[in-house]
mmCIF file of C-alpha atoms in Angstrom:
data_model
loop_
_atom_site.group_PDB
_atom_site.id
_atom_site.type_symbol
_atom_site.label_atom_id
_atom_site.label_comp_id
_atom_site.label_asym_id
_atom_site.label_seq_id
_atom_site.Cartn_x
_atom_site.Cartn_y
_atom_site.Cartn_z
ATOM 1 C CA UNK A 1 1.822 -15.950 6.183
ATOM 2 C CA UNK A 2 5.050 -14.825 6.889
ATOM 3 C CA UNK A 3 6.113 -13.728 10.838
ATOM 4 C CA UNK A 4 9.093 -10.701 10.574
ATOM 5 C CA UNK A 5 11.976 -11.281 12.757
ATOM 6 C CA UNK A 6 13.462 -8.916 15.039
ATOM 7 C CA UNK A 7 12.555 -5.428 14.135
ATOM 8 C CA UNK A 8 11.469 -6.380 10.857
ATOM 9 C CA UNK A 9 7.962 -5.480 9.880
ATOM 10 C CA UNK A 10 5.316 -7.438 7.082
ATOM 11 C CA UNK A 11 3.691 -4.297 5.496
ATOM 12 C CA UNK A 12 1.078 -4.764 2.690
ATOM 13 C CA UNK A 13 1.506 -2.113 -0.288
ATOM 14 C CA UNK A 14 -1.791 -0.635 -0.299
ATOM 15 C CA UNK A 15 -1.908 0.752 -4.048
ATOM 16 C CA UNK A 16 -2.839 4.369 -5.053
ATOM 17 C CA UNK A 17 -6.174 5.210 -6.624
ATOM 18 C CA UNK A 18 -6.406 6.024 -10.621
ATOM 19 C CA UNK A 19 -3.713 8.970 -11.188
ATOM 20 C CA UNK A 20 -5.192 11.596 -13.338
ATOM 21 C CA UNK A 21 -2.968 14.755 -14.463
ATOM 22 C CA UNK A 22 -4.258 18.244 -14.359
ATOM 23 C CA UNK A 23 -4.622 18.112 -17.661
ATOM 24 C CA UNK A 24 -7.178 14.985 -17.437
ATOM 25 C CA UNK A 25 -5.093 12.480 -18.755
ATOM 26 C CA UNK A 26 -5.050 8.662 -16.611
ATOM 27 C CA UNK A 27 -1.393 7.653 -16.015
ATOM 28 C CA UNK A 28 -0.340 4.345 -16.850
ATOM 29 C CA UNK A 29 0.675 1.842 -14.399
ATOM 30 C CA UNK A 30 4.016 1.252 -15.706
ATOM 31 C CA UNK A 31 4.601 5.212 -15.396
ATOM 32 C CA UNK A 32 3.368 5.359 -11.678
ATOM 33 C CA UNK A 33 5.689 5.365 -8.725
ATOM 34 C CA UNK A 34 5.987 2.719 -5.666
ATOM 35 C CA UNK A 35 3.285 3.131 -3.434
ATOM 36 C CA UNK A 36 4.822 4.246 0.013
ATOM 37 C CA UNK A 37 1.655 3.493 1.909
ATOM 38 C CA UNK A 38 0.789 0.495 3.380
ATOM 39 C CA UNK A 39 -0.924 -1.361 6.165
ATOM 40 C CA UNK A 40 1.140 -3.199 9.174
ATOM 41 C CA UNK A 41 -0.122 -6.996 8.649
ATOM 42 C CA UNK A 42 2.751 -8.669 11.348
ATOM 43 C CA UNK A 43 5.433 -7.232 13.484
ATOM 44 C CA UNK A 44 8.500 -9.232 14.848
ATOM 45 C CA UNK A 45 9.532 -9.381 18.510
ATOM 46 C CA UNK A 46 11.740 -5.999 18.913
ATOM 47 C CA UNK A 47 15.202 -4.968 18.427
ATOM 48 C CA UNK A 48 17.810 -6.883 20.648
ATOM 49 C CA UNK A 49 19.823 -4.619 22.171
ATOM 50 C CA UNK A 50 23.556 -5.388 24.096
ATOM 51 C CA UNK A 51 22.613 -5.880 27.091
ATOM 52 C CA UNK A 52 19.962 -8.756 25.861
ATOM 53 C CA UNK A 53 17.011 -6.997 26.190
ATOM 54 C CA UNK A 54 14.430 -6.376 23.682
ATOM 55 C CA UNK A 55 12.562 -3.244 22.865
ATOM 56 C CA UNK A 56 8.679 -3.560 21.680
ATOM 57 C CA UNK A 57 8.332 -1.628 17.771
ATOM 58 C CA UNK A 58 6.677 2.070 18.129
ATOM 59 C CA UNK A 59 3.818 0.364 15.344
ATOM 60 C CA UNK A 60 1.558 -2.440 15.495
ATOM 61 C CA UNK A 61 -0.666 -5.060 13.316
ATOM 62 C CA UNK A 62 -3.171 -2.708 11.653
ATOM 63 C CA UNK A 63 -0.999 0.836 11.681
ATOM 64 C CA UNK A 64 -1.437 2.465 8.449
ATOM 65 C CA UNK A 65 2.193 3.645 7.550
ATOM 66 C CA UNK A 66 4.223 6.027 4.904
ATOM 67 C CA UNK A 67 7.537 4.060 4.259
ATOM 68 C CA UNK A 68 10.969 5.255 2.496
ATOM 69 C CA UNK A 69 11.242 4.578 -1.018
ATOM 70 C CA UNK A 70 13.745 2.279 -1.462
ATOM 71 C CA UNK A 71 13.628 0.541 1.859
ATOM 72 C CA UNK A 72 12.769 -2.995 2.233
ATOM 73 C CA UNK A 73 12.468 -6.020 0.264
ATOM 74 C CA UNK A 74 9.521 -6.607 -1.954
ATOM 75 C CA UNK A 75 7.569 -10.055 -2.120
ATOM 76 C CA UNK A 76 4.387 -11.000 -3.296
ATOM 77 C CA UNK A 77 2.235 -13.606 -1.495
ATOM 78 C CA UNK A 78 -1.172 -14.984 -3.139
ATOM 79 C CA UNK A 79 -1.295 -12.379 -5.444
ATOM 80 C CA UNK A 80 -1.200 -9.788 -2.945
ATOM 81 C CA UNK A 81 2.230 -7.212 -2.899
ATOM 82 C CA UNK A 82 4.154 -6.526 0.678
ATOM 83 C CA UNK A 83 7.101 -5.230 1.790
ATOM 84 C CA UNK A 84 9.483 -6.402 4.706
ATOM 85 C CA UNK A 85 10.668 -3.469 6.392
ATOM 86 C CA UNK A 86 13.135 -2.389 9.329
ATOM 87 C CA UNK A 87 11.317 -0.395 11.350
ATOM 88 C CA UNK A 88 13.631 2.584 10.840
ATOM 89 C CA UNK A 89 12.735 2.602 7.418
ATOM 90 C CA UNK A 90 8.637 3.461 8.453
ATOM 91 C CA UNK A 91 8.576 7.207 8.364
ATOM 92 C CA UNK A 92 5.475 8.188 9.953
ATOM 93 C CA UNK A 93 2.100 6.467 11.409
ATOM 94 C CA UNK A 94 -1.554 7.794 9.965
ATOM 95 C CA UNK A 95 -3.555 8.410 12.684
#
């Protein structure tokens, strides 16, 4: 597994259910947009700041989390999608 550095955080892409239009019709996976949900697998040590300190992350291993759209990078680990995030790109925790 991988361990995030810094303020870097592992999320894993949890995927959207079937998308159906009003109409009834199922869109295609190739038509869907990125998922910005996902689940917190591993969280790095903190931002360092000047004065050498570091400051704990606001989320932790198991958050469920809405990230920005384009933020991160996107890697895929037996067979399963995440996303390495800054924690300023994590917009909001589900509670």
């Amino acid at each position: 597994m991988l361990k995030p550095l810094g303020d870097r955080v592992l999320v894993e892409i949890i995927e959207e259910a079937e998308q159906k239009t009003a109409g009834g019709l199922y869109v295609p996976d190739s038509a869907k947009e990125k998922s910005q949900r996902g689940k917190v697998i591993a969280v790095g040590s903190g931002k360092l700041l000047d004065n050498g300190t570091r400051v704990a992350l606001d989320v932790k291993e198991g958050d469920t989390v809405y990230f920005a759209k384009y933020g991160g990078t996107e890697v895929s680990l037996e067979g399963r999608n995440y996303s390495i995030l800054a924690e300023r790109d994590i917009l909001a925790i589900v509670e």
